[in-house]
Every structure is written in C-alpha cells, then in structure tokens.
mmCIF file of N, CA and C in Angstrom:
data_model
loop_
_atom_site.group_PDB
_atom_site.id
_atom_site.type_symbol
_atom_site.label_atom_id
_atom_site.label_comp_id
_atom_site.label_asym_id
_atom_site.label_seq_id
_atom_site.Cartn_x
_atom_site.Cartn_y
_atom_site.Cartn_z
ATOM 1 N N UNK R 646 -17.533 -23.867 65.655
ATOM 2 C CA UNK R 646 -16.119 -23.565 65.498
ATOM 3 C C UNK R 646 -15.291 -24.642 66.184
ATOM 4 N N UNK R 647 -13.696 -24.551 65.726
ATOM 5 C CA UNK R 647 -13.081 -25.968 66.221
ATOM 6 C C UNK R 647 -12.982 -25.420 67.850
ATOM 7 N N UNK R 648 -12.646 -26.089 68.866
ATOM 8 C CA UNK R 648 -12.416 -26.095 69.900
ATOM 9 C C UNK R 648 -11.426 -27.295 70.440
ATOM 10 N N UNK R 649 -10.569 -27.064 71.477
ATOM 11 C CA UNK R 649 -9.332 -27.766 71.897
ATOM 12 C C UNK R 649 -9.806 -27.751 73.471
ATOM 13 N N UNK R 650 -10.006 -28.909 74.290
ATOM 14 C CA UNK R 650 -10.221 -28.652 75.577
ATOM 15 C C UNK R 650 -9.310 -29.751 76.122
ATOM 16 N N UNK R 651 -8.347 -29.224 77.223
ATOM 17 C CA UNK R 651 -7.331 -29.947 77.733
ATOM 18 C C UNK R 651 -7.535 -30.002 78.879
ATOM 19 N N UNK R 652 -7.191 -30.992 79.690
ATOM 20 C CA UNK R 652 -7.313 -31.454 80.990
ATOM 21 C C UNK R 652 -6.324 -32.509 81.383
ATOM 22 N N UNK R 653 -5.798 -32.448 82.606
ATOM 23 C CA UNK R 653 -5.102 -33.788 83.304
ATOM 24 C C UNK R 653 -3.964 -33.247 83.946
ATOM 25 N N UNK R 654 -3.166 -31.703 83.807
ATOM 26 C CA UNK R 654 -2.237 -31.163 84.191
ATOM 27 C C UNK R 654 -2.409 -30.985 85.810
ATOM 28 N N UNK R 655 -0.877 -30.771 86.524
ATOM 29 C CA UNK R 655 -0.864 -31.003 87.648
ATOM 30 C C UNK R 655 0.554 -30.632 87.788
ATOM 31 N N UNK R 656 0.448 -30.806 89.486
ATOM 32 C CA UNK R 656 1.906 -31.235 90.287
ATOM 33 C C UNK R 656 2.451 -32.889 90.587
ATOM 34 N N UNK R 657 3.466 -32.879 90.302
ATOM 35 C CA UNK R 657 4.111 -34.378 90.331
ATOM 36 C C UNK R 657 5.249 -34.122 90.487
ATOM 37 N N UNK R 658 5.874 -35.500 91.620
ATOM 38 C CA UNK R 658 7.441 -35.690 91.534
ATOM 39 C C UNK R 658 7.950 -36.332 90.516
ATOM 40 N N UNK R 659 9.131 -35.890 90.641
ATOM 41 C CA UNK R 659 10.030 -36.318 89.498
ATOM 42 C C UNK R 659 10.213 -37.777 89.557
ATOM 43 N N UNK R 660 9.970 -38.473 88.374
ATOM 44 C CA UNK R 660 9.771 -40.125 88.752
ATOM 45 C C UNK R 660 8.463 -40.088 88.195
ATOM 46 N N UNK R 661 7.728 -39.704 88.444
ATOM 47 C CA UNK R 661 5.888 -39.769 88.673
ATOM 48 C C UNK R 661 5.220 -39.324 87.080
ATOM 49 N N UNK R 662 3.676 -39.748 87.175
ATOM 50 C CA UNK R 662 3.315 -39.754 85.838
ATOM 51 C C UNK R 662 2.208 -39.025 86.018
ATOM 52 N N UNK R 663 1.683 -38.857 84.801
ATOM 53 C CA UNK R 663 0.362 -37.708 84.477
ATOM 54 C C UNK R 663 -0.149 -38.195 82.976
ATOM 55 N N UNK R 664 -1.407 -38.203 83.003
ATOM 56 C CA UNK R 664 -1.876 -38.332 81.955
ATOM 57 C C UNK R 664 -2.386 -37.132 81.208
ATOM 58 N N UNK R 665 -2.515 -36.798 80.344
ATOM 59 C CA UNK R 665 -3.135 -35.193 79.433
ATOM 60 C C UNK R 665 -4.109 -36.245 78.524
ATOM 61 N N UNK R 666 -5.387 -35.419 78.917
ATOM 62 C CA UNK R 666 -5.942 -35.183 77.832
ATOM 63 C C UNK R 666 -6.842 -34.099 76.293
ATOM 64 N N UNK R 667 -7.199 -34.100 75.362
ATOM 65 C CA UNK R 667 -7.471 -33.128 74.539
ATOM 66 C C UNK R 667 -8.860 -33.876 74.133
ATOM 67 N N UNK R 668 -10.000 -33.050 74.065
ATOM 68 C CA UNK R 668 -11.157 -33.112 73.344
ATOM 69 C C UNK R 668 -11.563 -32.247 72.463
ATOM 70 N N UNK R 669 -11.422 -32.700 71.332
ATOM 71 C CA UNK R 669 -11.310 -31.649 70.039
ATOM 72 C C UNK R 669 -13.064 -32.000 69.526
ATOM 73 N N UNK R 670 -13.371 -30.363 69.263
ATOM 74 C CA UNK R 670 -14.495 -30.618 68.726
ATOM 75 C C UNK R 670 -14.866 -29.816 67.567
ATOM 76 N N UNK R 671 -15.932 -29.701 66.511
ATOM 77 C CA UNK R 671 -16.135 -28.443 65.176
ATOM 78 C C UNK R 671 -15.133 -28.880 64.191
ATOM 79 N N UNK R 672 -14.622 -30.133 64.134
ATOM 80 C CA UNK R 672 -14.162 -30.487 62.643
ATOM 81 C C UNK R 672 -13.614 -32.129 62.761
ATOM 82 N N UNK R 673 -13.079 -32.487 61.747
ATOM 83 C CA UNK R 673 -12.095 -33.645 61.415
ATOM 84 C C UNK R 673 -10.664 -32.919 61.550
ATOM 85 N N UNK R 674 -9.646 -34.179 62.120
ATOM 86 C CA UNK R 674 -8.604 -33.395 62.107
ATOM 87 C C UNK R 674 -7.700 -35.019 61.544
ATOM 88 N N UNK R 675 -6.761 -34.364 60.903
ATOM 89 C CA UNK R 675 -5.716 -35.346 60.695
ATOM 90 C C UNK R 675 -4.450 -35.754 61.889
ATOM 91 N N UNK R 676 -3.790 -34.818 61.414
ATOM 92 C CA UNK R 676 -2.960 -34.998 63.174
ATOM 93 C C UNK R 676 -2.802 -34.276 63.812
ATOM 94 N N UNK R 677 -3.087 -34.794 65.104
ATOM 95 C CA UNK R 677 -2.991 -34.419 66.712
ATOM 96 C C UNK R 677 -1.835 -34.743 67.526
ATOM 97 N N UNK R 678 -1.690 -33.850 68.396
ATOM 98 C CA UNK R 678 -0.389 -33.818 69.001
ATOM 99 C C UNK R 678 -0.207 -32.896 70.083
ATOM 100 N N UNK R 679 0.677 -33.014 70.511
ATOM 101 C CA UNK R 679 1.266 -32.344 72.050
ATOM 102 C C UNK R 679 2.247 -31.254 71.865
ATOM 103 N N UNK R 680 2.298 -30.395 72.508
ATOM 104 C CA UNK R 680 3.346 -29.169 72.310
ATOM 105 C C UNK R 680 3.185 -28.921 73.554
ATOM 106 N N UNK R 681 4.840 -28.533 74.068
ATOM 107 C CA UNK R 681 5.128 -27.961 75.695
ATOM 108 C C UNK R 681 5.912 -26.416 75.296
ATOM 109 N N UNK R 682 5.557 -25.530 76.382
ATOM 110 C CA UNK R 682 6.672 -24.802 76.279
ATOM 111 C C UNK R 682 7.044 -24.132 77.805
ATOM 112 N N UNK R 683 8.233 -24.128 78.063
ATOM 113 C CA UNK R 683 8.481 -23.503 79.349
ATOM 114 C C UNK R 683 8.977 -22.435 79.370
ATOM 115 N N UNK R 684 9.079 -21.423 80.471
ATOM 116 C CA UNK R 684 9.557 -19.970 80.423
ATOM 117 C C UNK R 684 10.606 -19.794 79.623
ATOM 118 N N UNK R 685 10.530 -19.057 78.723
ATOM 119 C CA UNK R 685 11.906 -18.328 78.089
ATOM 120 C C UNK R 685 12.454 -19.642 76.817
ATOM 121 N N UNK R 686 11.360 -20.553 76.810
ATOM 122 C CA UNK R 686 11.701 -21.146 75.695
ATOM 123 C C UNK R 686 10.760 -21.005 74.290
ATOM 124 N N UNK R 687 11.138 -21.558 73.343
ATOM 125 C CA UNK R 687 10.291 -21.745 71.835
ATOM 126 C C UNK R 687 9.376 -22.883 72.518
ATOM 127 N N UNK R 688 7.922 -23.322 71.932
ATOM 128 C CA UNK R 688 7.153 -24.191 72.210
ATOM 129 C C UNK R 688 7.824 -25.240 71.169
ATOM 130 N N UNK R 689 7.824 -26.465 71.293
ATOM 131 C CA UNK R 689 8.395 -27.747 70.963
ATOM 132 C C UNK R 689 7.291 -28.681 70.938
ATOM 133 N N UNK R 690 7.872 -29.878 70.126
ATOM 134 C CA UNK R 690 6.765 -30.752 69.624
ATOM 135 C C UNK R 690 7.374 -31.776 70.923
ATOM 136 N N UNK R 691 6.705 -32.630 71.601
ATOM 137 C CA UNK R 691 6.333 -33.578 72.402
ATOM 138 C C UNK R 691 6.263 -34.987 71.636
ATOM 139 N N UNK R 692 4.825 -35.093 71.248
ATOM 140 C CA UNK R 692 4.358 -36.236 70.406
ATOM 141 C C UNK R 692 3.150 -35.751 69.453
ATOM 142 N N UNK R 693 2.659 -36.665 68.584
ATOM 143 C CA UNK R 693 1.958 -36.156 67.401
ATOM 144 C C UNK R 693 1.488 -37.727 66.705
ATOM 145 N N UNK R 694 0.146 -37.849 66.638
ATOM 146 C CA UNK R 694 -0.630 -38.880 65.982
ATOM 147 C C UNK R 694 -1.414 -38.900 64.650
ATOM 148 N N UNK R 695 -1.139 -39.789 63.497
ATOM 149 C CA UNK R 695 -1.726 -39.116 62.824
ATOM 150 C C UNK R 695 -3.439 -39.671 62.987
ATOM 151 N N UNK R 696 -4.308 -39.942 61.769
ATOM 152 C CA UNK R 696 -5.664 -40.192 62.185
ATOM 153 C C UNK R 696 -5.403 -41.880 62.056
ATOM 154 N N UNK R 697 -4.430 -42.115 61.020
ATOM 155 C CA UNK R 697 -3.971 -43.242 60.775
ATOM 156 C C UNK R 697 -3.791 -44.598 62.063
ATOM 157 N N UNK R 698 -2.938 -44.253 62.835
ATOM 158 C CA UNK R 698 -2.477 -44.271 63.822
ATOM 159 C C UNK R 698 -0.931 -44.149 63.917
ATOM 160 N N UNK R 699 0.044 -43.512 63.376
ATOM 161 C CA UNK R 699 1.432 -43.336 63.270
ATOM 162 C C UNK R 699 1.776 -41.814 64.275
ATOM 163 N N UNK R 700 2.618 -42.383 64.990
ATOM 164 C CA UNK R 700 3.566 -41.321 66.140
ATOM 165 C C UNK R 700 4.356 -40.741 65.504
ATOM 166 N N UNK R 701 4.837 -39.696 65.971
ATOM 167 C CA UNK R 701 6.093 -39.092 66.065
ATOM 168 C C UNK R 701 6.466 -38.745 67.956
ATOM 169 N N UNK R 702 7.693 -39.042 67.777
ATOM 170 C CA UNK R 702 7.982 -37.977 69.466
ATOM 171 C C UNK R 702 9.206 -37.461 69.286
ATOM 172 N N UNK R 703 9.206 -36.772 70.359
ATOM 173 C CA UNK R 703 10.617 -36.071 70.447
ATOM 174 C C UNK R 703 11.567 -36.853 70.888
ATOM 175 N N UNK R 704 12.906 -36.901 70.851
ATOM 176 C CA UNK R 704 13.492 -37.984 71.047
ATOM 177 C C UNK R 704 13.863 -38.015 72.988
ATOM 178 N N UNK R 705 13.451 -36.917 73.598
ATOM 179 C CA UNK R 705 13.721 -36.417 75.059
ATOM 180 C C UNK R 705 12.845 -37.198 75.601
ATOM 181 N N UNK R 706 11.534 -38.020 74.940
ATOM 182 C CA UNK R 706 10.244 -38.493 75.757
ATOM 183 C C UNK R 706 10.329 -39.389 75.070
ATOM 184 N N UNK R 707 11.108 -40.358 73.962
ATOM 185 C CA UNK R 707 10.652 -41.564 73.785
ATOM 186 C C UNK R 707 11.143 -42.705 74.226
ATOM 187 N N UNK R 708 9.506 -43.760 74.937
ATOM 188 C CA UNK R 708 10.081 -44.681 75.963
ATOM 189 C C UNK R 708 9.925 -44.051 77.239
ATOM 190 N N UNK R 709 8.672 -43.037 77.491
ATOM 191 C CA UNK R 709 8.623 -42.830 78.610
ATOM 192 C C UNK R 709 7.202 -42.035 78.409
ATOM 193 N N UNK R 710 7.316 -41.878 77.022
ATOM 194 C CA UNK R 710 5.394 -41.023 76.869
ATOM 195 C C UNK R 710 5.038 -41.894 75.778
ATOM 196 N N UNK R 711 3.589 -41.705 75.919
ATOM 197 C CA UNK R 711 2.817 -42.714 74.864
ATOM 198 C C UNK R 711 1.389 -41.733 74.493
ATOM 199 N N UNK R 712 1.271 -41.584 72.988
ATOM 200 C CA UNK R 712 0.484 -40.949 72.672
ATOM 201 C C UNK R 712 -1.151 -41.697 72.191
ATOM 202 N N UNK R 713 -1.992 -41.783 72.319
ATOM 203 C CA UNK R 713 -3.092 -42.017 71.465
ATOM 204 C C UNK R 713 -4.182 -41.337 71.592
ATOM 205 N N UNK R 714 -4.749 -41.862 70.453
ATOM 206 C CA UNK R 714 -6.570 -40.849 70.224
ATOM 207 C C UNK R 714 -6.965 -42.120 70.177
ATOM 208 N N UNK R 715 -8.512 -41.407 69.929
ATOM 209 C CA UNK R 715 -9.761 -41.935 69.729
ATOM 210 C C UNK R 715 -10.671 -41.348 68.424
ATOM 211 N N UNK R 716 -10.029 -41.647 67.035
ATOM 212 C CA UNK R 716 -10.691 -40.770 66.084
ATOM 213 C C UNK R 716 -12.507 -40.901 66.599
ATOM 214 N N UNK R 717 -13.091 -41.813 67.143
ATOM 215 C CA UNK R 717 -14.717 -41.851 66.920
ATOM 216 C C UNK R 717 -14.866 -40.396 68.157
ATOM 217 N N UNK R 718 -14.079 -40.096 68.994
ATOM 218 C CA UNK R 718 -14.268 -39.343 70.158
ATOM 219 C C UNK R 718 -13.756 -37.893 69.797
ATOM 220 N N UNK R 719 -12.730 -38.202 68.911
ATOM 221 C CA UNK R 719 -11.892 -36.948 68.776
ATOM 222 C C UNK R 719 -11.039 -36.449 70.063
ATOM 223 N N UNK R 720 -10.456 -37.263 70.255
ATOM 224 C CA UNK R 720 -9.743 -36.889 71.617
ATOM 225 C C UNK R 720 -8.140 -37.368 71.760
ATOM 226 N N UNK R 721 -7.425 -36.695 72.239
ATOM 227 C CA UNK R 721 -5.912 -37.796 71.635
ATOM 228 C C UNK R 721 -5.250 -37.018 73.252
ATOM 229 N N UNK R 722 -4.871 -38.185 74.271
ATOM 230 C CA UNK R 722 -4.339 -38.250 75.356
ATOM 231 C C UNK R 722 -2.432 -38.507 75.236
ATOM 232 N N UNK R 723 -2.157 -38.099 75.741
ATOM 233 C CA UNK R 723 -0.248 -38.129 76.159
ATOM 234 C C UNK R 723 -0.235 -38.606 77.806
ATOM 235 N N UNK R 724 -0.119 -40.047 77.911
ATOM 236 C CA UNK R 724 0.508 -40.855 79.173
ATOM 237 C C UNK R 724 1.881 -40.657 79.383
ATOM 238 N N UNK R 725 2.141 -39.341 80.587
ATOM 239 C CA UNK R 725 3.625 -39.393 80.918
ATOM 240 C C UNK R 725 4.090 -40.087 81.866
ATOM 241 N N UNK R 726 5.034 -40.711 81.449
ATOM 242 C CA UNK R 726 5.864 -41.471 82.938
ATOM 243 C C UNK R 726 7.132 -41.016 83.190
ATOM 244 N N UNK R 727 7.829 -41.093 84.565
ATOM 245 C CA UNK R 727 8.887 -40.952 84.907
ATOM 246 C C UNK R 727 9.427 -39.758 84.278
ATOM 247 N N UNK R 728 8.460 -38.511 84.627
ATOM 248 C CA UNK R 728 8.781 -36.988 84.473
ATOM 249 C C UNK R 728 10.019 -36.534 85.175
ATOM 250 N N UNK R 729 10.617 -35.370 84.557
ATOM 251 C CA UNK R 729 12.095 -34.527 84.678
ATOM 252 C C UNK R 729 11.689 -33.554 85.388
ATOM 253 N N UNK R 730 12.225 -32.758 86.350
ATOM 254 C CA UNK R 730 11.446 -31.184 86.101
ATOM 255 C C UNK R 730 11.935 -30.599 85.790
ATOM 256 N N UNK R 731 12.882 -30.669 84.390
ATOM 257 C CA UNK R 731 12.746 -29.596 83.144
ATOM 258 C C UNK R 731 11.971 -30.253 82.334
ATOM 259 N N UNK R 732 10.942 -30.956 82.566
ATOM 260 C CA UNK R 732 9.863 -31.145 81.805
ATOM 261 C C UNK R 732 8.818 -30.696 82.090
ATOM 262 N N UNK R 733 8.926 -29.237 83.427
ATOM 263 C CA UNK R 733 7.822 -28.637 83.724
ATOM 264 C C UNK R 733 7.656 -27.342 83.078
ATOM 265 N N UNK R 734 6.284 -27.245 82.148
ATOM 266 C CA UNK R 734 6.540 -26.732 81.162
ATOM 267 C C UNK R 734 4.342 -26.300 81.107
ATOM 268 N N UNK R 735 3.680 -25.307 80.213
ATOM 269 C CA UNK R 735 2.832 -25.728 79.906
ATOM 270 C C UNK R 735 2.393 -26.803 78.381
ATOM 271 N N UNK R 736 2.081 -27.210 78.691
ATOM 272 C CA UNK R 736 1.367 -28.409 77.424
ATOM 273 C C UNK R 736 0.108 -27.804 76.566
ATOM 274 N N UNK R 737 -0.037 -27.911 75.711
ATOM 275 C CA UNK R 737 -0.391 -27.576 74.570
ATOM 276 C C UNK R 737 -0.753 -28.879 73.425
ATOM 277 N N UNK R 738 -2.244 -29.060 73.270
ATOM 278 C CA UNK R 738 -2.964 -29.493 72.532
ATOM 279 C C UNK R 738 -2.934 -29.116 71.357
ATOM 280 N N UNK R 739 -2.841 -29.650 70.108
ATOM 281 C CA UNK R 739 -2.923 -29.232 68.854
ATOM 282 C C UNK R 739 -3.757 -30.276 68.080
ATOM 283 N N UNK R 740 -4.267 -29.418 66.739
ATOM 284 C CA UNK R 740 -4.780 -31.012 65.665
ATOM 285 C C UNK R 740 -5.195 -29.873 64.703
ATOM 286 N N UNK R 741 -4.921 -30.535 63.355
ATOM 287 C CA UNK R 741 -5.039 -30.076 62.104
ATOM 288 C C UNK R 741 -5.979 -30.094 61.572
ATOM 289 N N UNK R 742 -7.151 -29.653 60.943
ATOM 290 C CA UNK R 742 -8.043 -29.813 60.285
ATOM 291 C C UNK R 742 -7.775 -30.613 58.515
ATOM 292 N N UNK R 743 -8.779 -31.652 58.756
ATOM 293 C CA UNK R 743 -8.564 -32.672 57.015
ATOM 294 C C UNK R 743 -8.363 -31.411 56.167
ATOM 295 N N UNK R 744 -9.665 -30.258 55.916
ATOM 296 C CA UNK R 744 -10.081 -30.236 54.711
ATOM 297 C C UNK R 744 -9.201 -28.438 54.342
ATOM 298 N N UNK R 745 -9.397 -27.653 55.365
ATOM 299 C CA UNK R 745 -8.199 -26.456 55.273
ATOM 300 C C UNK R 745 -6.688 -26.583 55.680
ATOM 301 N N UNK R 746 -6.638 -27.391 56.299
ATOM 302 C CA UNK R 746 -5.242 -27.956 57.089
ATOM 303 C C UNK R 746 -4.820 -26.824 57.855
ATOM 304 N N UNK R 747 -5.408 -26.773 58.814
ATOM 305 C CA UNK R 747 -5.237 -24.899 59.660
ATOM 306 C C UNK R 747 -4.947 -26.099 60.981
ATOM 307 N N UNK R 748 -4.096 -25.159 61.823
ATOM 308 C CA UNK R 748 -3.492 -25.875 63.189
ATOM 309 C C UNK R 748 -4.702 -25.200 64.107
ATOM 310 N N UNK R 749 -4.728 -25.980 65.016
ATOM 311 C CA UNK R 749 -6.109 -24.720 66.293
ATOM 312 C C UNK R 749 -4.910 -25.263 67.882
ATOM 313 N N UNK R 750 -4.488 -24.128 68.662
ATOM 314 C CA UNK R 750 -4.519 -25.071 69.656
ATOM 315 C C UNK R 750 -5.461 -24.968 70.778
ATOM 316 N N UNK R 751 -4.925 -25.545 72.065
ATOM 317 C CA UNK R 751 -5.575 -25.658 73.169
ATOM 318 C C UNK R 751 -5.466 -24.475 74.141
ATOM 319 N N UNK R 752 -5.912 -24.089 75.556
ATOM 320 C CA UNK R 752 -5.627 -22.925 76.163
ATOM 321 C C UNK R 752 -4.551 -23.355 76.586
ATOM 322 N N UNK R 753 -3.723 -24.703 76.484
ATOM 323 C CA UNK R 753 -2.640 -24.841 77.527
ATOM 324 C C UNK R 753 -2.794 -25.642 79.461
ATOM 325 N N UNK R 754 -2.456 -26.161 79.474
ATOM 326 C CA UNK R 754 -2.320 -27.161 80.896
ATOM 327 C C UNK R 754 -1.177 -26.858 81.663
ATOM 328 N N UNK R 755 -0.778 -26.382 82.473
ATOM 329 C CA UNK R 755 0.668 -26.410 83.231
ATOM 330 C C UNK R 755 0.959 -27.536 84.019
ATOM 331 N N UNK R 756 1.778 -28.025 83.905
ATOM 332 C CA UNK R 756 2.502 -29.331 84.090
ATOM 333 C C UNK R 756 3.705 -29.196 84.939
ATOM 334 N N UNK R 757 3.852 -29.440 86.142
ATOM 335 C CA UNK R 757 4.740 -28.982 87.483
ATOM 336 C C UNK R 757 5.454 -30.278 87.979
ATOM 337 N N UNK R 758 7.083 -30.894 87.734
ATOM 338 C CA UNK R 758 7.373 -31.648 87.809
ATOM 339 C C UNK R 758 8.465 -31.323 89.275
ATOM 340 N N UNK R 759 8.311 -31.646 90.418
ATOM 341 C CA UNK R 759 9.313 -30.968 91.040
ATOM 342 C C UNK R 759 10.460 -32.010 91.837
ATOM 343 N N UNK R 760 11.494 -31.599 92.139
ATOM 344 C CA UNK R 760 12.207 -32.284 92.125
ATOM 345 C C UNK R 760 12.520 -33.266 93.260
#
C-alpha cells in the first residue's frame, strides 16, 4: 500500500530554516507536494513538484522555500528559509498516484517557528 513518511519538523526562530522531508513508497506518483495547516485554518498548498521537474508555490514562500524530489528515491524535500511564525503550522506531505490519480497524505510534521 502507498505510504507517506515525513520527517525534519521542529522548533526554530524566526529567521531560521528547516528542511522537510517525504519518503513515499507502494506506487509511482506524479506530483508531490507540501501542504501546511495551522489551528483554525483550511490546509493550503505550500509547494508542489511535478515528476517532470516543474514547481508550483504559494506566493507567501516564494524565494524563501525550494522544493525537490528524487523520482529514483521517491522522496520530495521542502528547504525552508527565513521562517515567519505564522508559518507555524503542521506540514503535510502529499503525492498523486500516475495510474488512479488518488492523493495519499502524510501523518503530518509540526513545524514551530517562534518569534
């Protein structure tokens, strides 16, 4: 079965960086990507890769996060720099499967930016 395993979340000052990563395993996926959500909000898109190699980000993180995978690994990391702390939020792994196109995500990382 697919599986989403995330790692790299933490405490950091504001200014300061964190890397996330996702190890996706039990399929091919087309695109992968990042989703945050913090208390009392909707979860939101971050950044998003396709297998291709083409980004999307949100326009709140671009020029300050950088997304990539590793299609041979299946793994697609988000390098944050110079974090907000209303960017403390949990993070959320996602990736699409090629052949059903079904979303799977991750258990989530909490990400603590303080001020």
């Amino acid at each position: 079965q697919v599986q989403l395993v995330e790692s790299g979340g933490g405490l950091v000052q504001s200014g300061g960086s964190l890397r996330l990563s996702c190890a996706a395993s039990g399929s091919i996926f087309s695109i992968m990507g990042w989703y945050r959500q913090a208390p009392g909000n909707q979860r939101e898109l971050v950044a998003r890769i396709s297998s291709g190699g083409s980004t999307d980000y949100a326009d709140s993180v671009k020029g300050r996060f950088t997304i990539s995978r590793d299609n041979a690994k299946n793994t697609v990391n988000l390098q944050m720099n110079s974090l907000k702390p209303e960017e403390t939020a949990v993070y959320y792994c996602n990736a699409r499967t090629i052949c059903s196109l079904k979303n799977y995500w991750g258990q989530g990382t909490q990400v603590t930016v303080s001020s």
